[in-house]
């Protein structure tokens, strides 16, 4: 297994891996384990943004609104993209800015696709303030955000369907799928890559 991971790391040639998906999809926990498996560095883009701004995300939203936040998010992503050998947990809305895709597609984009029920349960259990989820009906708000973002997340190189399994198992799914993704990057893709979860659910990769 260790030899396989060393070979995979060599084949990646320092490409950054960007985890995208809704808040609560497990990007940070999966990202840390994935970085460890590949001997990469892990970076949480939201944490990096707060460090650059010297303020929390709720404070940025309060003073500059979502427009100001997105501008700063794009600037931070641009800086991150100049580095290499990173696993990056991105903010849930990074996909909403078309310019960000130029940075994301310099690496491999992995969508952690979790159903609304799992996302909502995790968000309810997490006390972290989330400005975009401030609504009387959080389930309705989540569904609205997902309807907007799902077609954007689908631009990822790889879609991993989530069913609540531990992060270590999700990482194993990613590691098993990455060789095909790397191969697809070397030549024009002939079609979509399908990824089947242990539960038999099939997802697709859109390049």
mmCIF file of C-alpha atoms in Angstrom, residues 1-2 4-9 12 30-40 87 168 171-172 175:
data_model
loop_
_atom_site.group_PDB
_atom_site.id
_atom_site.type_symbol
_atom_site.label_atom_id
_atom_site.label_comp_id
_atom_site.label_asym_id
_atom_site.label_seq_id
_atom_site.Cartn_x
_atom_site.Cartn_y
_atom_site.Cartn_z
ATOM 1 C CA UNK A 1 0.000 0.000 0.000
ATOM 2 C CA UNK A 2 2.808 2.414 0.882
ATOM 3 C CA UNK A 4 1.296 2.386 -4.275
ATOM 4 C CA UNK A 5 0.908 5.746 -2.552
ATOM 5 C CA UNK A 6 4.515 6.691 -3.289
ATOM 6 C CA UNK A 7 3.946 5.879 -6.962
ATOM 7 C CA UNK A 8 0.734 7.905 -6.975
ATOM 8 C CA UNK A 9 2.488 10.878 -5.418
ATOM 9 C CA UNK A 12 0.824 13.595 -9.460
ATOM 10 C CA UNK A 30 -10.966 14.230 4.425
ATOM 11 C CA UNK A 31 -8.338 16.722 3.290
ATOM 12 C CA UNK A 32 -6.131 16.205 6.323
ATOM 13 C CA UNK A 33 -6.183 12.420 5.914
ATOM 14 C CA UNK A 34 -5.601 12.670 2.156
ATOM 15 C CA UNK A 35 -2.629 14.976 2.627
ATOM 16 C CA UNK A 36 -1.145 12.591 5.167
ATOM 17 C CA UNK A 37 -1.607 9.628 2.811
ATOM 18 C CA UNK A 38 0.196 11.403 -0.030
ATOM 19 C CA UNK A 39 2.791 13.181 2.110
ATOM 20 C CA UNK A 40 1.317 16.479 0.906
ATOM 21 C CA UNK A 87 -4.423 19.264 -0.538
ATOM 22 C CA UNK A 168 -10.323 7.416 6.063
ATOM 23 C CA UNK A 171 -9.711 8.957 1.236
ATOM 24 C CA UNK A 172 -9.338 5.362 0.069
ATOM 25 C CA UNK A 175 -6.762 7.261 -3.866
#
